[in-house]
PDB file of C-alpha atoms in Angstrom:
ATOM      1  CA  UNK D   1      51.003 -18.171 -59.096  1.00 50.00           C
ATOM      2  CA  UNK D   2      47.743 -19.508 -59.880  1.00 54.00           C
ATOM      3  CA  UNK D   3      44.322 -18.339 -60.703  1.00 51.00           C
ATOM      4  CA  UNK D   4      42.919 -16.074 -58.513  1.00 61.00           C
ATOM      5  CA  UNK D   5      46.125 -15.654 -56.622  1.00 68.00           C
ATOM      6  CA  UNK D   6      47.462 -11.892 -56.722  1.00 72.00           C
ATOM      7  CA  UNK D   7      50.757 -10.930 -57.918  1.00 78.00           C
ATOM      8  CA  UNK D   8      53.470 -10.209 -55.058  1.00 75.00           C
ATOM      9  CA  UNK D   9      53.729  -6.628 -55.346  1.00 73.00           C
ATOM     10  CA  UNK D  10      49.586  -6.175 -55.414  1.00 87.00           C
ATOM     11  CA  UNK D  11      49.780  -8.456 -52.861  1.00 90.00           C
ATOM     12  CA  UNK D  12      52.167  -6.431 -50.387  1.00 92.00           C
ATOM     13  CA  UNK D  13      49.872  -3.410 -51.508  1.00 93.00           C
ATOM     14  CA  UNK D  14      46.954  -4.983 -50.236  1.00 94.00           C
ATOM     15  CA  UNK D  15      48.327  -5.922 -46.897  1.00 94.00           C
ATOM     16  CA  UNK D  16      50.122  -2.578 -46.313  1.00 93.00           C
ATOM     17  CA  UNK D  17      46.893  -0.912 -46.739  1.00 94.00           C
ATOM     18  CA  UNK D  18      45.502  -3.564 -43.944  1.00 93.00           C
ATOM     19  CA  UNK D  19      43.469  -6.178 -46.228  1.00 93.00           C
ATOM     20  CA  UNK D  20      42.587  -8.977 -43.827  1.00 93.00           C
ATOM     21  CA  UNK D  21      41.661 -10.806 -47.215  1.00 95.00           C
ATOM     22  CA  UNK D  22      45.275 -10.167 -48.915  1.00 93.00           C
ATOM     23  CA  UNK D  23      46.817 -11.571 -45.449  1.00 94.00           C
ATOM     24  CA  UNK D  24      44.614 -14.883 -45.574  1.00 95.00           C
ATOM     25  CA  UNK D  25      45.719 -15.062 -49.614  1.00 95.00           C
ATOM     26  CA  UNK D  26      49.262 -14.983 -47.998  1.00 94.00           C
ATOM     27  CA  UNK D  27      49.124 -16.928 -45.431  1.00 95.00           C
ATOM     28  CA  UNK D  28      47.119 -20.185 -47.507  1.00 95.00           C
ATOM     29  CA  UNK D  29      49.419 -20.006 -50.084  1.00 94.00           C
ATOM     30  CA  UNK D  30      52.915 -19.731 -47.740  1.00 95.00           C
ATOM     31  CA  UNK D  31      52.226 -21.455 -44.288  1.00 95.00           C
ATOM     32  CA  UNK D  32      52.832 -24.848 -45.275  1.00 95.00           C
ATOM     33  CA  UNK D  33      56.015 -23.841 -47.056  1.00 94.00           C
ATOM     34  CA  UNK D  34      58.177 -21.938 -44.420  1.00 95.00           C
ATOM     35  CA  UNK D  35      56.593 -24.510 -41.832  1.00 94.00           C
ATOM     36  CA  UNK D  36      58.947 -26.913 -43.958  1.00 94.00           C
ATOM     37  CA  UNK D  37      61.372 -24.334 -43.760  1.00 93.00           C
ATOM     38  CA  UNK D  38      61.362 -23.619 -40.485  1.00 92.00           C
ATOM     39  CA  UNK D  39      61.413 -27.818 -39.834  1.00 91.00           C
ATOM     40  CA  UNK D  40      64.725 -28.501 -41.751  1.00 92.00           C
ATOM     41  CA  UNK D  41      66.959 -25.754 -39.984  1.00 90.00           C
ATOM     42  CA  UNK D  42      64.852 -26.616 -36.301  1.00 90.00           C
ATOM     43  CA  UNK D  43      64.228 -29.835 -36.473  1.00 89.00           C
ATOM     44  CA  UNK D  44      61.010 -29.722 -34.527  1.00 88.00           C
ATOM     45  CA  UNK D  45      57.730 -29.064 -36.393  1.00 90.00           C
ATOM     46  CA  UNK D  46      56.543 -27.404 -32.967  1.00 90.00           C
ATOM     47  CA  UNK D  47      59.379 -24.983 -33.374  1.00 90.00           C
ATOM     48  CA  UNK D  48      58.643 -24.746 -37.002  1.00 92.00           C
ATOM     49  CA  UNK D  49      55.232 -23.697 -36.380  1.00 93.00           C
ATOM     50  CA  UNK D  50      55.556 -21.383 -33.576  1.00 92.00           C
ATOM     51  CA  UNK D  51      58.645 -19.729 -36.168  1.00 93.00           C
ATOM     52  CA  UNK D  52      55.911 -19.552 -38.720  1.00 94.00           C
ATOM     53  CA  UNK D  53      53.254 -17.780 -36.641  1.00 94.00           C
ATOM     54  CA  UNK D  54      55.862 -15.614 -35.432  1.00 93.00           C
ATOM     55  CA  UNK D  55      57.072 -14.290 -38.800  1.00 94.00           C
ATOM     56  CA  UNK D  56      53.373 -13.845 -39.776  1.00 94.00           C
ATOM     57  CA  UNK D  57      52.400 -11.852 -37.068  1.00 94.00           C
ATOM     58  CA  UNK D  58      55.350  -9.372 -37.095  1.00 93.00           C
ATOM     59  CA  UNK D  59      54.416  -8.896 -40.979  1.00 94.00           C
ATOM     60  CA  UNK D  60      50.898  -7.792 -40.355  1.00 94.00           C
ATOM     61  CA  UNK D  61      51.955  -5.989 -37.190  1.00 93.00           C
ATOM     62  CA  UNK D  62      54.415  -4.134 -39.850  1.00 92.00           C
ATOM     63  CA  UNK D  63      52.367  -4.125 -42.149  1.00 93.00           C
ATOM     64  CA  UNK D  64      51.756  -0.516 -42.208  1.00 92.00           C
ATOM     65  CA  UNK D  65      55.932  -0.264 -42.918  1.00 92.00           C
ATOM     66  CA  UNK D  66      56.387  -2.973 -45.522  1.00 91.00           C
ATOM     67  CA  UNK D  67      57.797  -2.287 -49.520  1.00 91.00           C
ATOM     68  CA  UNK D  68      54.714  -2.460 -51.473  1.00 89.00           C
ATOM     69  CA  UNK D  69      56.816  -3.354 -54.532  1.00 90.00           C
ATOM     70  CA  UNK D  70      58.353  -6.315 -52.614  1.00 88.00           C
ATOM     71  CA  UNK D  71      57.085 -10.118 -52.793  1.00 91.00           C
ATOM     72  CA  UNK D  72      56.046 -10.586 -48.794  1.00 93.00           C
ATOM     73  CA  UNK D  73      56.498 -14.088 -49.143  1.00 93.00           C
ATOM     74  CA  UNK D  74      60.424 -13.604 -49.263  1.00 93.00           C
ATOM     75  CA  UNK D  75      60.097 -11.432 -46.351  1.00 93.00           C
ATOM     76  CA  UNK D  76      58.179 -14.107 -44.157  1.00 94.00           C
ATOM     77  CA  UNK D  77      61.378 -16.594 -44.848  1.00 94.00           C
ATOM     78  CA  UNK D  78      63.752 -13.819 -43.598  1.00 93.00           C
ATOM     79  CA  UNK D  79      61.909 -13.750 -40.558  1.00 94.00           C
ATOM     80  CA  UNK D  80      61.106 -17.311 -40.198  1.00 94.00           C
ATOM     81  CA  UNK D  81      65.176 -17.807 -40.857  1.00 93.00           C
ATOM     82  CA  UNK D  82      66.300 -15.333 -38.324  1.00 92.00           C
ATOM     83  CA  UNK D  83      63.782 -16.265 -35.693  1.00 91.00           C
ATOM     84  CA  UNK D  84      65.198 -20.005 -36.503  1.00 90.00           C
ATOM     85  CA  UNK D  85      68.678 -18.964 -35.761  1.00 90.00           C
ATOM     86  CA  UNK D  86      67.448 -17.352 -32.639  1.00 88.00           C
ATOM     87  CA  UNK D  87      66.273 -20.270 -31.443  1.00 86.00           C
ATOM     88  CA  UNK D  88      69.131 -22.713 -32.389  1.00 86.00           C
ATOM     89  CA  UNK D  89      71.194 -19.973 -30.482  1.00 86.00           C
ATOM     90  CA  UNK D  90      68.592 -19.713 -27.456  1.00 82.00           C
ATOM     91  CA  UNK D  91      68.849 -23.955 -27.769  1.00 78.00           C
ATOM     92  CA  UNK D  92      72.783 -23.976 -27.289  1.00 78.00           C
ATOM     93  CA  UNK D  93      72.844 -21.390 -24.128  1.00 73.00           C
ATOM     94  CA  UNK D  94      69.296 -23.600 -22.651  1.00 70.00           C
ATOM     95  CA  UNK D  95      72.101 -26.603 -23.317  1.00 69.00           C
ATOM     96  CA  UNK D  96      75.556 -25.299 -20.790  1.00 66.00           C
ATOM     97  CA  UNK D  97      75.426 -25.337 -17.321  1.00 61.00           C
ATOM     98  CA  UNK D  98      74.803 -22.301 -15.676  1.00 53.00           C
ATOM     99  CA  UNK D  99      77.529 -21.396 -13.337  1.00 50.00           C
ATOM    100  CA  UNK D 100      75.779 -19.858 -10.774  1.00 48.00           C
ATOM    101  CA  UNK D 101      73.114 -22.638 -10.463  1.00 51.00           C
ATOM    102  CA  UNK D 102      75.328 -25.377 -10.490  1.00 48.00           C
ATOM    103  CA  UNK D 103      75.131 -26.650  -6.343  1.00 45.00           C
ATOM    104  CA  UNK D 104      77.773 -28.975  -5.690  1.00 44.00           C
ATOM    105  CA  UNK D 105      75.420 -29.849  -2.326  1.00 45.00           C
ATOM    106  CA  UNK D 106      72.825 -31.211  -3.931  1.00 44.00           C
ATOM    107  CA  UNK D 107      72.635 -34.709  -5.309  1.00 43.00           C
ATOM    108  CA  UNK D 108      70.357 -35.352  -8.785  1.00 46.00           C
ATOM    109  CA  UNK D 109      69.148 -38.210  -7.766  1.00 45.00           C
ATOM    110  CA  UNK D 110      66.119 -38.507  -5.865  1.00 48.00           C
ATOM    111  CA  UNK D 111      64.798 -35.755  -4.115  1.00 50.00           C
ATOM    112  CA  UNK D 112      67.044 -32.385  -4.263  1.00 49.00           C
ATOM    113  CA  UNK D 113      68.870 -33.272  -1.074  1.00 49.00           C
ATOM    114  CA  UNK D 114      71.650 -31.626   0.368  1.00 47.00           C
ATOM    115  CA  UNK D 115      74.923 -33.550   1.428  1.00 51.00           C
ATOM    116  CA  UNK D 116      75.149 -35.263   4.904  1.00 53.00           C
ATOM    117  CA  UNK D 117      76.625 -32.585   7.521  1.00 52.00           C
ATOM    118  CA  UNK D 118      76.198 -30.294  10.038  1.00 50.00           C
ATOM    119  CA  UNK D 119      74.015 -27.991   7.789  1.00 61.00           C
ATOM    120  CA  UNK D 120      72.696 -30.556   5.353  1.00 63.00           C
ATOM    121  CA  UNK D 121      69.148 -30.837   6.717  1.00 64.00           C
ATOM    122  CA  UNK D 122      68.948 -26.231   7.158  1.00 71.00           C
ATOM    123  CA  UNK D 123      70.493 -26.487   3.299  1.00 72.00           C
ATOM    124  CA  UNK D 124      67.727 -29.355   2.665  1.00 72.00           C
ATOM    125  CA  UNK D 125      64.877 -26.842   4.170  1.00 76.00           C
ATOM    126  CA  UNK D 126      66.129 -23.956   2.216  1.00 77.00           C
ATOM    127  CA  UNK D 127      65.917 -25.777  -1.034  1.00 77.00           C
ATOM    128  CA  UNK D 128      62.393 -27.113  -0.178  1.00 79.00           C
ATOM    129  CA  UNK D 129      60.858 -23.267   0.412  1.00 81.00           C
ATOM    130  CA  UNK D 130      62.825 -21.931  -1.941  1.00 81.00           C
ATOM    131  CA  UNK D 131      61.137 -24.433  -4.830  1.00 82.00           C
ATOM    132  CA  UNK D 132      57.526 -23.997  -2.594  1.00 84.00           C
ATOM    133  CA  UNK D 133      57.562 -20.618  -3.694  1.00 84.00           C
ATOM    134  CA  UNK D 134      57.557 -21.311  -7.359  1.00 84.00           C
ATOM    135  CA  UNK D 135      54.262 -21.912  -9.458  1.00 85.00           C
ATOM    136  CA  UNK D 136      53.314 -25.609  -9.570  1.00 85.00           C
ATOM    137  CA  UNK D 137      54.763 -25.545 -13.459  1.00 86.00           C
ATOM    138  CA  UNK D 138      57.491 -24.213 -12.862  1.00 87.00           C
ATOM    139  CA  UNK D 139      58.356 -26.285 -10.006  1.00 86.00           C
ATOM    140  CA  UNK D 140      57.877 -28.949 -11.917  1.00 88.00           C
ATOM    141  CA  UNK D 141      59.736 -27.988 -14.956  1.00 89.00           C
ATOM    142  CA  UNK D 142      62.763 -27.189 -12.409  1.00 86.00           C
ATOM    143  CA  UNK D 143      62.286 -30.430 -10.592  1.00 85.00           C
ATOM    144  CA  UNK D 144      62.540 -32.345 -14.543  1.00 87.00           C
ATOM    145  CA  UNK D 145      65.263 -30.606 -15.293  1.00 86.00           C
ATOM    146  CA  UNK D 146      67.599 -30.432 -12.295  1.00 82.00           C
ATOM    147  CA  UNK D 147      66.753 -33.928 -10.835  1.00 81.00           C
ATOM    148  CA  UNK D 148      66.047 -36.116 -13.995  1.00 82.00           C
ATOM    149  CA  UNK D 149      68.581 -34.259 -15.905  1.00 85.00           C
ATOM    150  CA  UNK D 150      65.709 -33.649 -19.050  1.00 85.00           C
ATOM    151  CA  UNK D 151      65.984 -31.385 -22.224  1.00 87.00           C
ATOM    152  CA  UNK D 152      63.323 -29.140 -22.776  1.00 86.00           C
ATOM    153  CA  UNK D 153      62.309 -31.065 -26.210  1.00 87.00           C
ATOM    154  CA  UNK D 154      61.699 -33.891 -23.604  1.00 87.00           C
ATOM    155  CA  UNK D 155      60.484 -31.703 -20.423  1.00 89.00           C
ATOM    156  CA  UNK D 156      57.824 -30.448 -23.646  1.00 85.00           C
ATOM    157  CA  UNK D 157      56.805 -33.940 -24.603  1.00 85.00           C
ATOM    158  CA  UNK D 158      56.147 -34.907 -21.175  1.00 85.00           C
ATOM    159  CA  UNK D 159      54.146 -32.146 -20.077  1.00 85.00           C
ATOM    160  CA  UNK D 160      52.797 -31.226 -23.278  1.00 85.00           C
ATOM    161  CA  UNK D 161      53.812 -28.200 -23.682  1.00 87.00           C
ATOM    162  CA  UNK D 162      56.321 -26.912 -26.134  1.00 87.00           C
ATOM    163  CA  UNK D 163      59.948 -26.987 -25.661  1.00 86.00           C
ATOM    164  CA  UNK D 164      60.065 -23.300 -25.795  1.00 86.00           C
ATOM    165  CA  UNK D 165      57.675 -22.387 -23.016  1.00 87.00           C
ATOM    166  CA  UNK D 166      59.245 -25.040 -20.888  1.00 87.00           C
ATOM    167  CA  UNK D 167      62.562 -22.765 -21.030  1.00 87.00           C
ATOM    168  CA  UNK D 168      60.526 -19.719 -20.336  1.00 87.00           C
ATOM    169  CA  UNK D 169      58.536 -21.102 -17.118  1.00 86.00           C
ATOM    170  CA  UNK D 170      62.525 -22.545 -16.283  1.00 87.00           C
ATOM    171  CA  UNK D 171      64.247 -18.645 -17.120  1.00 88.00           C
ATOM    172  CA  UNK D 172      61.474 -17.738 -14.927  1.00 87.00           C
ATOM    173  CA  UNK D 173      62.019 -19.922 -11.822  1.00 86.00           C
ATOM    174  CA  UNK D 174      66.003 -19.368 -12.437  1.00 85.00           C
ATOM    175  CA  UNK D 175      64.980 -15.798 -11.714  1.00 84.00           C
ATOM    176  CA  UNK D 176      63.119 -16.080  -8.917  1.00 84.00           C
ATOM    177  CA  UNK D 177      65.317 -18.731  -7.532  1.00 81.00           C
ATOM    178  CA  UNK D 178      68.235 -16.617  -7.781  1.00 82.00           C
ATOM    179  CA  UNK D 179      66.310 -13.353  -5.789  1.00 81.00           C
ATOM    180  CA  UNK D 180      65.226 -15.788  -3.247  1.00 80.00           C
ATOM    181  CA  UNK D 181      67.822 -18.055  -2.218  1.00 77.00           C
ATOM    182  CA  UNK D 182      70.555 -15.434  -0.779  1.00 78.00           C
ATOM    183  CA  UNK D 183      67.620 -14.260   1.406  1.00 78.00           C
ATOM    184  CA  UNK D 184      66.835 -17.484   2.343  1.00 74.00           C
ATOM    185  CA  UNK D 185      70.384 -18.614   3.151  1.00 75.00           C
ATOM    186  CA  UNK D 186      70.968 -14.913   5.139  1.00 73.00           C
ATOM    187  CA  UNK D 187      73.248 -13.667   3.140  1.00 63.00           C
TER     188      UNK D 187
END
């Protein structure tokens, strides 16, 4: 601790009682460190950040419920460490197949086209308004996913976004895909 720095348990004092001051003092003096943090178990400073500004706003959001005899600083790497595990474990699930949107009748390559036959070019049509309907974004997150076969870290470079919103707008279109199609198909 340093001069002018306060000591943890003022500290947590301070913010319970909802010092915007005390809350800068924490976050200058942690940021940079559970950023790092956050980096070595993510391995994506994006992630790292977004972890980081996570854990601090659930602390002052809390603030109102947190130990004032307790160093917030180890409390911000609990969260940052659990919200990093969520992620790894959102990462993994993002990485499988899903089962119920894997379409053996439609090729990767290219365009999403359906197989040659009788009801390739109604299955063809079907895909097209079914993907019309999404937003722009998420059409296009869809598109770089299912046709060029891209990770989100890579769907997030490209579109400069990061990887986690890319898997949002993509949960989202999954949804919407999945309440639209059976209408479309009649079933």
């Amino acid at each position: 601790m340093s001069a002018g720095e306060s000591p943890p348990a003022t500290l947590a004092a301070r913010i319970a009682a909802g010092q915007g001051q005390a809350f800068r003092e924490l976050f200058n003096r942690e940021a940079a460190g559970l950023i790092r943090y956050a980096t070595a178990i993510l391995d994506s400073r994006e992630d790292a950040r977004d972890a980081a500004q996570e854990a601090f706003f659930r602390l002052w959001q809390n603030r109102a419920r947190l130990d004032v005899n307790a160093d917030p600083a180890r409390l911000l790497y609990t969260i940052v460490r659990n919200l990093a595990r969520d992620r790894l474990r959102h990462r993994a699930v993002e990485q499988r197949p899903h089962p119920l949107l894997e379409t053996p009748h439609v090729v990767p390559a290219g365009p999403l086209q359906a197989e040659e036959g009788e009801d390739a070019d109604d299955l063809q049509a079907v895909i097209q308004r079914a993907l019309e309907t999404l937003s722009p974004r998420q059409r296009e997150i869809v598109l770089l996913r299912w046709k060029r076969q891209l990770t989100y870290e890579q769907i997030g470079a490209e579109l400069g976004i990061a990887p986690g919103t890319a898997s949002t707008h993509m949960q989202r279109a999954i949804g919407q895909l999945k309440l639209l199609l059976p209408r479309l198909l009649g079933k």
